[in-house]
Short mmCIF file of C-alpha atoms in Angstrom, two decimals:
data_model
loop_
_atom_site.label_atom_id
_atom_site.label_comp_id
_atom_site.label_asym_id
_atom_site.label_seq_id
_atom_site.Cartn_x
_atom_site.Cartn_y
_atom_site.Cartn_z
CA MET A 1 122.93 108.30 171.37
CA GLU A 2 124.12 104.96 172.68
CA ASN A 3 123.58 101.39 171.50
CA SER A 4 121.96 99.24 174.20
CA ILE A 5 119.86 96.11 174.58
CA LEU A 6 117.64 97.84 177.17
CA PRO A 7 115.05 99.19 174.65
CA LEU A 8 114.19 95.59 173.80
CA VAL A 9 113.52 94.46 177.37
CA ALA A 10 109.97 95.80 177.79
CA PRO A 11 108.41 94.53 174.53
CA LEU A 12 110.23 91.18 174.75
CA ALA A 13 109.21 90.71 178.39
CA LEU A 14 105.57 91.28 177.48
CA LEU A 15 105.69 88.92 174.50
CA VAL A 16 107.48 86.15 176.44
CA GLY A 17 105.17 86.58 179.44
CA GLY A 18 102.05 86.53 177.27
CA ILE A 19 103.11 83.29 175.57
CA LEU A 20 104.62 81.59 178.63
CA ALA A 21 101.85 82.28 181.17
CA PRO A 22 99.11 80.11 179.58
CA LEU A 23 101.64 77.39 178.70
CA VAL A 24 102.97 77.01 182.24
CA SER A 25 99.68 77.43 184.12
CA LYS A 26 96.07 76.63 183.34
CA GLY A 27 94.67 78.48 186.36
CA GLY A 28 93.95 82.19 186.30
CA LYS A 29 95.97 83.01 189.40
CA GLY A 30 98.97 81.11 188.12
CA MET A 31 98.83 82.87 184.75
CA LEU A 32 98.57 86.27 186.42
CA SER A 33 101.49 85.48 188.75
CA ILE A 34 103.76 84.62 185.82
CA LEU A 35 102.55 87.57 183.76
CA SER A 36 103.09 89.92 186.71
CA VAL A 37 106.78 88.97 186.88
CA PHE A 38 107.28 89.91 183.24
CA PHE A 39 105.23 93.12 183.51
CA ILE A 40 107.26 94.18 186.55
CA ALA A 41 110.49 93.40 184.66
CA ALA A 42 109.28 95.54 181.74
CA ILE A 43 108.27 98.41 184.03
CA GLY A 44 111.57 98.17 185.91
CA ALA A 45 113.66 98.34 182.72
CA ASN A 46 111.67 101.27 181.35
CA THR A 47 111.72 103.12 184.68
CA PHE A 48 115.51 102.79 184.75
CA MET A 49 115.72 104.32 181.26
CA LEU A 50 113.20 107.02 182.19
CA LEU A 51 115.35 108.08 185.15
CA THR A 52 118.74 107.83 183.43
CA VAL A 53 118.34 108.62 179.73
CA GLY A 54 118.19 112.38 180.38
CA GLU A 55 118.91 114.42 177.25
CA GLY A 56 120.34 111.43 175.38
CA ALA A 57 118.81 108.29 173.90
CA LEU A 58 119.31 104.53 173.74
CA TYR A 59 118.78 102.60 170.52
CA TYR A 60 118.79 99.02 169.28
CA PRO A 61 120.09 97.71 166.91
CA ALA A 62 120.55 101.04 165.08
CA PRO A 63 119.07 104.57 165.24
CA ALA A 64 116.64 103.44 162.53
CA GLY A 65 115.29 100.77 164.90
CA ILE A 66 113.98 101.17 168.43
CA VAL A 67 114.90 104.45 170.15
CA ILE A 68 114.18 105.24 173.77
CA ASN A 69 114.46 108.89 174.75
CA ALA A 70 112.79 110.92 177.47
CA SER A 71 109.41 111.35 175.76
CA SER A 72 109.11 107.74 174.54
CA ALA A 73 110.12 106.40 177.98
CA PHE A 74 107.47 108.69 179.52
CA VAL A 75 104.56 107.47 177.37
CA ILE A 76 105.74 103.84 177.53
CA GLU A 77 105.81 104.01 181.34
CA LEU A 78 102.13 104.93 181.36
CA ALA A 79 101.30 102.20 178.84
CA LEU A 80 103.09 99.55 180.91
CA ILE A 81 101.55 100.61 184.23
CA LEU A 82 98.02 100.71 182.82
CA GLY A 83 98.69 97.46 180.98
CA PHE A 84 99.74 95.79 184.23
CA LEU A 85 96.68 97.08 186.08
CA GLY A 86 94.51 95.82 183.21
CA ALA A 87 96.09 92.37 183.48
CA VAL A 88 95.38 92.27 187.23
CA TYR A 89 91.81 93.47 186.63
CA SER A 90 91.26 90.77 183.99
CA LEU A 91 91.69 87.89 186.46
CA GLN A 92 88.46 88.73 188.26
CA TYR A 93 86.77 90.19 185.16
CA PHE A 94 87.01 86.82 183.39
CA VAL A 95 85.59 84.62 186.16
CA ASP A 96 85.70 81.65 183.79
CA SER A 97 89.40 81.22 183.00
CA THR A 98 88.71 79.09 179.90
CA HIS A 99 89.60 81.92 177.52
CA LEU A 100 91.92 83.82 179.87
CA GLY A 101 95.12 82.30 178.44
CA ALA A 102 94.27 83.36 174.88
CA PHE A 103 93.17 86.75 176.19
CA TYR A 104 96.46 87.32 178.05
CA THR A 105 98.53 86.34 174.99
CA LEU A 106 96.68 88.75 172.69
CA TYR A 107 96.61 91.41 175.38
CA CYS A 108 100.40 91.30 175.76
CA ILE A 109 100.88 91.47 171.97
CA PHE A 110 98.53 94.47 171.98
CA VAL A 111 100.47 96.37 174.64
CA ALA A 112 103.91 95.34 173.32
CA SER A 113 103.04 96.62 169.83
CA LEU A 114 102.09 100.01 171.24
CA VAL A 115 105.34 100.12 173.26
CA VAL A 116 107.48 99.58 170.15
CA MET A 117 105.35 102.02 168.15
CA ALA A 118 106.15 104.79 170.63
CA SER A 119 109.88 104.07 170.55
CA SER A 120 110.81 104.61 166.91
CA PHE A 121 111.38 107.35 164.36
CA ASN A 122 111.04 104.84 161.51
CA MET A 123 107.66 105.09 159.78
CA LEU A 124 107.74 101.43 158.73
CA ILE A 125 108.15 100.34 162.36
CA ILE A 126 105.49 102.79 163.56
CA TYR A 127 103.08 101.59 160.86
CA THR A 128 103.75 97.85 161.34
CA CYS A 129 103.39 98.00 165.12
CA PHE A 130 100.25 100.10 164.95
CA GLU A 131 98.65 97.61 162.58
CA ALA A 132 99.69 94.73 164.86
CA SER A 133 98.01 96.51 167.78
CA THR A 134 94.93 97.09 165.62
CA ILE A 135 94.59 93.40 164.79
CA ALA A 136 95.15 92.32 168.39
CA GLY A 137 92.82 95.03 169.72
CA GLY A 138 90.07 94.16 167.26
CA ILE A 139 90.17 90.49 168.25
CA LEU A 140 90.19 91.42 171.95
CA ILE A 141 86.93 93.34 171.45
CA LEU A 142 85.30 90.00 170.53
CA PHE A 143 86.08 88.48 173.94
CA THR A 144 82.79 89.76 175.35
CA ARG A 145 81.18 87.23 172.97
CA ARG A 146 78.18 89.38 172.13
CA THR A 147 76.67 90.09 168.71
CA SER A 148 77.06 93.79 169.40
CA ALA A 149 80.79 93.25 170.08
CA THR A 150 81.13 91.59 166.66
CA LYS A 151 79.51 94.59 165.01
CA ALA A 152 81.79 96.93 166.96
CA ALA A 153 84.88 94.96 165.92
CA VAL A 154 83.81 95.07 162.27
CA ARG A 155 83.44 98.87 162.45
CA PHE A 156 86.81 99.09 164.20
CA PHE A 157 88.53 97.03 161.50
CA ILE A 158 86.89 98.84 158.58
CA MET A 159 87.84 102.29 159.83
CA SER A 160 91.31 101.08 160.80
CA VAL A 161 91.92 99.72 157.30
CA ILE A 162 90.88 103.03 155.76
CA GLY A 163 93.24 104.90 158.09
CA ALA A 164 96.02 102.39 157.44
CA LEU A 165 95.72 102.79 153.67
CA ILE A 166 95.97 106.58 153.94
CA ILE A 167 99.03 106.29 156.20
CA LEU A 168 100.58 103.80 153.75
CA VAL A 169 100.10 106.33 150.94
CA GLY A 170 102.01 108.83 153.11
CA ILE A 171 104.82 106.34 153.77
CA LEU A 172 105.22 105.56 150.05
CA TYR A 173 105.11 109.25 149.18
CA GLN A 174 107.72 110.00 151.85
CA ASN A 175 110.03 107.30 150.50
CA TYR A 176 109.55 108.58 146.95
CA ALA A 177 110.27 112.19 147.95
CA THR A 178 113.11 111.62 150.41
CA GLY A 179 114.42 108.14 149.66
CA ALA A 180 113.99 107.15 153.32
CA PHE A 181 111.40 105.99 155.84
CA MET A 182 113.04 107.76 158.77
CA LEU A 183 111.54 110.78 160.51
CA SER A 184 114.57 113.03 160.34
CA ALA A 185 114.57 116.80 159.91
CA SER A 186 117.53 116.57 157.51
CA ALA A 187 115.58 114.19 155.24
CA PHE A 188 112.81 116.75 154.77
CA GLU A 189 115.00 119.83 154.21
CA SER A 190 115.16 119.22 150.45
CA LEU A 191 111.39 118.91 150.07
CA ALA A 192 109.43 121.79 148.60
CA ALA A 193 107.18 123.48 151.14
CA SER A 194 104.04 122.33 149.31
CA ASP A 195 105.20 118.69 149.30
CA LEU A 196 106.03 118.85 152.99
CA VAL A 197 102.60 120.23 153.84
CA LEU A 198 100.89 117.60 151.67
CA LEU A 199 102.80 114.77 153.35
CA ALA A 200 102.06 116.11 156.85
CA ALA A 201 98.37 116.44 155.92
CA ILE A 202 98.21 112.84 154.63
CA TYR A 203 99.71 111.49 157.85
CA SER A 204 97.51 113.72 160.02
CA ILE A 205 94.30 112.61 158.30
CA GLY A 206 95.30 108.93 158.24
CA PHE A 207 96.13 108.87 161.92
CA SER A 208 93.07 111.00 162.78
CA ILE A 209 90.87 108.03 161.86
CA LYS A 210 92.77 105.83 164.31
CA VAL A 211 93.00 108.57 166.94
CA GLY A 212 89.23 108.95 166.89
CA VAL A 213 89.08 112.65 166.11
CA PHE A 214 85.79 114.09 164.79
CA PRO A 215 84.17 113.10 162.49
CA PHE A 216 85.93 109.75 162.00
CA GLY A 217 85.95 108.69 165.64
CA LEU A 218 82.17 108.70 165.95
CA LEU A 219 81.92 105.91 163.36
CA TRP A 220 83.88 103.36 165.43
CA LEU A 221 85.11 104.66 168.78
CA PRO A 222 81.87 104.69 170.88
CA SER A 223 80.98 101.14 169.86
CA ALA A 224 84.48 99.63 170.07
CA HIS A 225 85.40 101.18 173.42
CA SER A 226 82.07 100.40 175.04
CA GLU A 227 81.64 96.84 173.70
CA ALA A 228 85.19 95.67 174.45
CA PRO A 229 86.01 93.88 177.71
CA THR A 230 86.65 96.56 180.32
CA PRO A 231 90.45 96.06 180.62
CA VAL A 232 90.66 96.37 176.82
CA SER A 233 88.46 99.50 176.88
CA ALA A 234 90.90 101.03 179.37
CA ILE A 235 93.90 100.38 177.09
CA LEU A 236 92.09 101.33 173.88
CA SER A 237 91.12 104.67 175.36
CA GLY A 238 93.94 105.34 177.80
CA VAL A 239 96.81 104.15 175.60
CA MET A 240 96.07 103.20 171.98
CA VAL A 241 94.39 106.38 170.74
CA GLN A 242 96.97 108.43 172.63
CA MET A 243 99.84 106.56 170.98
CA ALA A 244 98.31 107.47 167.62
CA ALA A 245 98.18 111.13 168.70
CA PHE A 246 101.77 110.86 169.95
CA ALA A 247 102.78 109.55 166.50
CA VAL A 248 101.12 112.55 164.82
CA ALA A 249 102.94 114.92 167.19
CA ARG A 250 106.26 113.20 166.37
CA ILE A 251 105.65 113.27 162.61
CA VAL A 252 104.50 116.89 162.49
CA GLY A 253 107.20 117.99 164.94
CA VAL A 254 109.97 116.50 162.80
CA MET A 255 108.56 117.86 159.54
CA ALA A 256 107.71 121.28 160.97
CA PRO A 257 105.49 122.22 158.01
CA GLN A 258 104.94 125.98 157.82
CA SER A 259 101.30 126.09 156.79
CA ALA A 260 98.56 128.12 158.43
CA THR A 261 96.01 126.13 156.42
CA LEU A 262 97.17 122.79 157.85
CA ALA A 263 97.36 124.32 161.33
CA TYR A 264 93.78 125.57 161.16
CA LEU A 265 92.61 122.22 159.76
CA LEU A 266 94.07 120.37 162.76
CA ILE A 267 92.82 122.97 165.23
CA GLY A 268 89.36 122.88 163.65
CA MET A 269 89.15 119.08 163.73
CA GLY A 270 90.40 119.10 167.31
CA ALA A 271 87.98 121.79 168.50
CA LEU A 272 84.97 120.09 166.88
CA SER A 273 86.01 116.78 168.39
CA VAL A 274 86.39 118.37 171.84
CA ILE A 275 82.93 119.90 171.92
CA VAL A 276 80.98 117.22 169.98
CA GLY A 277 82.46 114.35 172.00
CA ALA A 278 81.71 116.02 175.33
CA SER A 279 78.20 116.95 174.21
CA LEU A 280 77.41 113.39 173.15
CA ALA A 281 78.79 112.10 176.46
CA ALA A 282 76.29 114.34 178.26
CA VAL A 283 73.49 113.24 175.93
CA GLU A 284 74.35 109.59 176.59
CA ALA A 285 74.28 110.16 180.36
CA THR A 286 70.87 111.84 180.28
CA ALA A 287 68.93 110.58 177.24
CA GLY A 288 70.82 107.51 176.06
CA SER A 289 71.82 105.99 172.75
CA LYS A 290 68.52 106.80 171.05
CA TRP A 291 69.72 110.40 170.86
CA SER A 292 73.51 110.07 171.03
CA ARG A 293 73.43 107.43 168.25
CA PHE A 294 76.35 105.27 166.99
CA HIS A 295 75.07 102.29 168.99
CA VAL A 296 75.48 98.67 167.83
CA GLY A 297 73.18 97.00 170.38
CA ALA A 298 69.69 95.75 169.59
CA VAL A 299 68.12 97.92 172.32
CA ASN A 300 68.80 101.57 173.11
CA ILE A 301 70.46 102.14 176.48
CA ARG A 302 72.10 104.82 178.61
CA GLY A 303 75.46 103.09 178.62
CA ILE A 304 77.91 104.03 181.35
CA LYS A 305 80.89 102.92 179.24
CA ARG A 306 79.50 104.77 176.21
CA ILE A 307 79.71 108.03 178.19
CA TRP A 308 83.46 107.62 178.52
CA ALA A 309 83.86 106.37 174.96
CA PHE A 310 82.35 109.63 173.67
CA SER A 311 84.55 111.51 176.13
CA THR A 312 87.62 109.90 174.55
CA SER A 313 86.73 111.48 171.21
CA SER A 314 86.57 114.79 173.05
CA GLU A 315 89.88 114.36 174.85
CA VAL A 316 91.91 113.36 171.79
CA GLY A 317 90.72 116.55 170.14
CA VAL A 318 92.95 118.42 172.60
CA PHE A 319 96.00 116.72 171.08
CA TYR A 320 95.10 117.95 167.61
CA ILE A 321 94.53 121.48 168.91
CA LEU A 322 97.98 121.52 170.54
CA ILE A 323 99.66 120.09 167.43
CA GLY A 324 97.91 122.67 165.25
CA LEU A 325 98.96 125.50 167.57
CA GLY A 326 102.55 124.23 167.36
CA ILE A 327 102.45 124.48 163.56
CA LEU A 328 100.86 127.92 163.74
CA GLU A 329 103.49 129.24 166.17
CA PRO A 330 106.73 127.29 165.53
CA ALA A 331 108.67 129.20 168.21
CA LEU A 332 106.22 127.84 170.80
CA LEU A 333 106.19 124.26 169.49
CA PRO A 334 108.07 122.86 172.55
CA VAL A 335 105.66 124.66 174.87
CA PHE A 336 102.62 123.06 173.24
CA PHE A 337 104.37 119.70 173.19
CA VAL A 338 104.81 119.94 176.98
CA GLY A 339 101.03 120.25 177.02
CA ILE A 340 100.79 117.09 174.91
CA LEU A 341 102.84 115.07 177.42
CA LEU A 342 100.81 116.35 180.36
CA HIS A 343 97.50 115.74 178.61
CA PHE A 344 98.73 112.26 177.68
CA LEU A 345 99.31 111.56 181.37
CA ASN A 346 96.05 113.07 182.60
CA HIS A 347 93.79 111.52 179.98
CA GLY A 348 95.51 108.13 180.15
CA LEU A 349 95.15 107.83 183.92
CA ALA A 350 91.69 109.39 184.24
CA LYS A 351 90.12 107.51 181.35
CA ALA A 352 91.55 104.15 182.39
CA LEU A 353 90.24 104.81 185.93
CA LEU A 354 86.75 105.61 184.64
CA PHE A 355 86.60 102.49 182.49
CA PHE A 356 87.94 100.31 185.32
CA ASP A 357 85.37 101.73 187.74
CA SER A 358 82.58 101.50 185.16
CA GLY A 359 83.48 97.85 184.65
CA PHE A 360 83.41 97.29 188.41
CA ILE A 361 79.92 98.80 188.56
CA ILE A 362 78.72 96.66 185.64
CA GLU A 363 80.19 93.44 187.00
CA THR A 364 78.80 94.08 190.48
CA SER A 365 75.29 94.80 189.26
CA ARG A 366 75.30 92.88 185.95
CA VAL A 367 73.79 95.99 184.40
CA ALA A 368 75.36 98.53 182.03
CA ASP A 369 72.26 100.66 181.50
CA LEU A 370 71.86 103.73 183.71
CA SER A 371 68.11 103.62 183.07
CA VAL A 372 67.96 100.38 185.05
CA LEU A 373 70.91 100.62 187.41
CA LYS A 374 69.99 102.32 190.68
CA GLY A 375 70.70 102.23 194.36
CA MET A 376 74.25 100.90 194.61
CA GLY A 377 74.92 103.28 197.47
CA ARG A 378 77.46 101.91 199.95
CA LYS A 379 78.18 98.94 197.67
CA LEU A 380 80.31 101.36 195.67
CA GLY A 381 82.69 101.77 198.59
CA PRO A 382 85.79 103.84 197.75
CA ASN A 383 85.11 103.48 194.03
CA GLY A 384 82.36 106.05 194.23
CA MET A 385 85.03 108.59 195.20
CA THR A 386 87.59 107.32 192.68
CA TYR A 387 84.97 107.61 189.93
CA LEU A 388 84.56 111.27 190.83
CA VAL A 389 88.34 111.78 190.85
CA GLY A 390 88.59 110.47 187.28
CA GLY A 391 85.71 112.60 186.03
CA PHE A 392 86.92 115.71 187.85
CA SER A 393 90.40 115.29 186.39
CA LEU A 394 88.92 115.25 182.87
CA ALA A 395 86.86 118.27 183.90
CA LEU A 396 90.12 120.18 184.64
CA ILE A 397 89.39 120.65 188.35
CA PRO A 398 92.38 122.07 190.33
CA GLY A 399 93.88 119.54 192.70
CA THR A 400 93.71 116.84 190.01
CA LEU A 401 96.00 116.27 187.02
CA GLY A 402 93.40 118.05 184.91
CA TYR A 403 94.82 121.30 186.26
CA THR A 404 97.72 120.86 183.83
CA THR A 405 95.37 121.20 180.86
CA PHE A 406 93.61 124.06 182.66
CA ARG A 407 96.95 125.92 182.84
CA GLU A 408 97.74 125.19 179.19
CA PHE A 409 94.47 126.68 177.97
CA THR A 410 94.54 129.72 180.25
CA SER A 411 97.98 130.78 179.02
CA PRO A 412 98.29 133.83 176.75
CA ASN A 413 99.55 131.53 173.98
CA VAL A 414 96.04 130.14 173.40
CA SER A 415 93.10 131.90 171.76
CA ILE A 416 90.19 132.78 174.03
CA TYR A 417 87.88 130.92 171.64
CA LEU A 418 89.82 127.68 172.03
CA THR A 419 89.91 128.20 175.78
CA ALA A 420 86.14 128.66 175.82
CA THR A 421 85.68 125.48 173.74
CA VAL A 422 87.84 123.35 176.04
CA PHE A 423 86.22 124.77 179.18
CA ALA A 424 82.71 124.21 177.79
CA ALA A 425 83.64 120.59 177.12
CA ALA A 426 85.09 120.30 180.64
CA ALA A 427 81.80 121.57 182.08
CA LEU A 428 79.88 118.94 180.12
CA ILE A 429 82.21 116.20 181.38
CA PHE A 430 81.76 117.48 184.95
CA PHE A 431 78.00 117.27 184.50
CA SER A 432 78.21 113.77 182.97
CA THR A 433 80.35 112.57 185.87
CA VAL A 434 78.08 113.84 188.64
CA TYR A 435 74.85 112.93 186.86
CA SER A 436 75.93 109.37 186.05
CA LEU A 437 77.17 108.82 189.63
CA ARG A 438 73.83 110.06 190.95
CA CYS A 439 72.02 107.63 188.63
CA PHE A 440 73.73 104.46 189.78
CA ALA A 441 74.47 105.42 193.39
CA SER A 442 71.06 106.64 194.54
CA GLY A 443 67.43 105.66 194.18
CA LYS A 444 65.87 102.23 194.43
CA PRO A 445 67.19 99.33 192.32
CA LYS A 446 64.93 98.12 189.54
CA ALA A 447 63.71 94.53 189.53
CA LYS A 448 66.11 93.50 186.79
CA VAL A 449 69.15 94.24 188.97
CA GLU A 450 69.01 90.82 190.60
CA TYR A 451 72.72 90.58 191.50
CA LEU A 452 73.04 93.92 193.22
CA GLY A 453 73.00 92.56 196.75
CA THR A 454 75.07 89.44 196.20
CA GLN A 455 78.52 90.85 195.57
CA GLU A 456 79.03 93.13 198.54
CA GLY A 457 82.63 92.91 199.73
CA GLY A 458 83.70 91.08 196.58
CA HIS A 459 85.44 92.09 193.38
CA ALA A 460 88.60 93.26 195.16
CA LEU A 461 90.73 93.13 192.00
CA LEU A 462 88.09 95.11 190.10
CA ARG A 463 88.23 97.82 192.77
CA LEU A 464 92.03 98.01 193.06
CA PRO A 465 93.07 99.68 189.74
CA GLY A 466 90.67 102.57 190.21
CA ILE A 467 91.95 103.22 193.72
CA VAL A 468 95.62 103.08 192.67
CA ILE A 469 95.08 105.43 189.73
CA ALA A 470 92.97 107.88 191.76
CA VAL A 471 95.76 108.19 194.34
CA CYS A 472 98.27 108.94 191.55
CA ILE A 473 95.97 111.57 190.02
CA LEU A 474 95.45 113.31 193.36
CA VAL A 475 99.09 113.21 194.51
CA LEU A 476 100.43 114.54 191.20
CA GLY A 477 97.54 116.96 190.84
CA ILE A 478 98.03 118.47 194.31
CA ILE A 479 101.80 118.82 193.82
CA ILE A 480 101.35 120.57 190.46
CA THR A 481 98.42 122.74 191.60
CA LEU A 482 100.19 123.96 194.74
CA GLY A 483 103.60 124.19 193.10
CA ALA A 484 102.38 126.15 190.09
CA ASN A 485 100.77 128.69 192.41
CA ASN A 486 103.81 128.99 194.75
CA ILE A 487 101.93 127.59 197.74
CA ALA A 488 103.97 124.44 198.37
CA PHE A 489 106.16 121.89 196.58
CA GLN A 490 107.76 124.65 194.50
CA GLY A 491 111.05 122.77 194.20
CA THR A 492 109.36 119.54 193.09
CA PHE A 493 107.16 121.41 190.65
CA MET A 494 110.15 123.18 189.10
CA GLN A 495 111.96 119.86 188.64
CA ILE A 496 108.90 118.36 186.97
CA GLU A 497 108.53 121.39 184.71
CA GLU A 498 112.21 121.42 183.71
CA TRP A 499 112.17 117.72 182.92
CA LEU A 500 109.01 118.03 180.81
CA GLU A 501 110.48 120.96 178.88
CA MET A 502 113.47 118.79 178.04
CA ALA A 503 111.35 115.73 177.23
CA ALA A 504 108.99 117.67 174.96
CA THR A 505 111.76 118.34 172.45
CA THR A 506 112.53 114.62 172.24
CA ILE A 507 109.09 113.97 170.78
CA PHE A 508 110.40 115.33 167.47
CA HIS A 509 114.13 114.81 168.02
CA GLU A 510 116.00 111.68 169.11
CA THR A 511 117.72 113.65 171.87
CA ALA A 512 116.83 116.89 173.62
CA VAL A 513 117.30 120.07 171.61
CA LEU A 514 119.21 122.35 173.95
CA GLY A 515 118.88 126.10 174.09
CA VAL A 516 115.18 126.21 173.20
CA GLY A 517 113.51 129.15 174.89
CA LEU A 518 110.46 128.03 176.79
#
């Protein structure tokens, strides 16, 4: 490990940019221009570390502070890229720039907190940053200025406080048992097996509320993710819940509790979340909130963003399944953690794309209800195709990044029952994608859709993020699909696989653990 100032660059750049942009400029374009410089600086610094850190790590000011290794640089890269796309998207999303300055400041605090959270093995830092992101994220939900958004934010805060209190109990118990707040294998060696399992269970349950795993996620996630402004929805779903899952993987990986009971608890919660979330997404697409429930609006709808909010609860269940399998089969822990990194990438990109495109559809038509929204047709332009790419990637279709999860759950290391559960959920997501696209793309528009014909050719910045992400999903998906099957790109695929195998061990160790058989 090496001491370096570089781990501070990304979070500081975001914080400085978020504060400076509204102070220097009052216009939306000016604010975005300034913010873009700082986002690009943050991405550049993290990309440099991602490419050069290798099997080592950089820390500042001490190993107990911020630590950037291969896995943290990987997940931070995704957070920064999606955060930047969300900032670009926000300029046209908030046509009235009156509140844009305050939004950008909170938005940058939100993303910066998640960046620091992913780059530490210190539970106090992880906890503090996650709570900072919770406060910022909860306030950002209110920027839609609807009564339903207020209700969603209240649910979000209540459930977050419950989860935070449980995690705090774990932190205090850890300090009492080990005398330290650090996640270090040596610190847990002296703990009795029963104490280690109890501590891991406390953390897993506390974070599960914030991750959105069944049953906790249903109480807040569909309302918060669907009522938030679209760029916030994309980060809540594509980054925040995944950072919570990444924290659980790090905690459990370091502790390595040998408990079949805990493993089956996590697998069970994950499997239920996978199938229930996907089922409710399909119910929302076809029958609406009257049957899918957990709606905070005054009138029942078939909400396009609610489909993908329910899907998030399904997707995060995969993380808990993989973590549980790692506990159940310790020798294969690095293998399952490779799956965690790949699922992090696939879900983050695909879900952000789907929220961005859903927001584009809503802003173009001024309608979020599939029961009313019809006949967009050619007005969708390329975003009709990108919408399908996002849905197909979540549905594990080969040629997209979803093929990585397909491979993980068709390996002999995974039970046929878990494979069947994940594939059934994928089929439901495939159906929800195609059915929802058919609803808003075809047919005749209802009378209430009065803005449908007025925005043709507009909303360029609302279109752009979906297109950029879809290209990334397809390029990476084709390389991995063809490379894994020895058709083409074998050399590139092998390099990706070797790097991921190395990076997976750094989830639960500051530097790569060499000599692990994968």
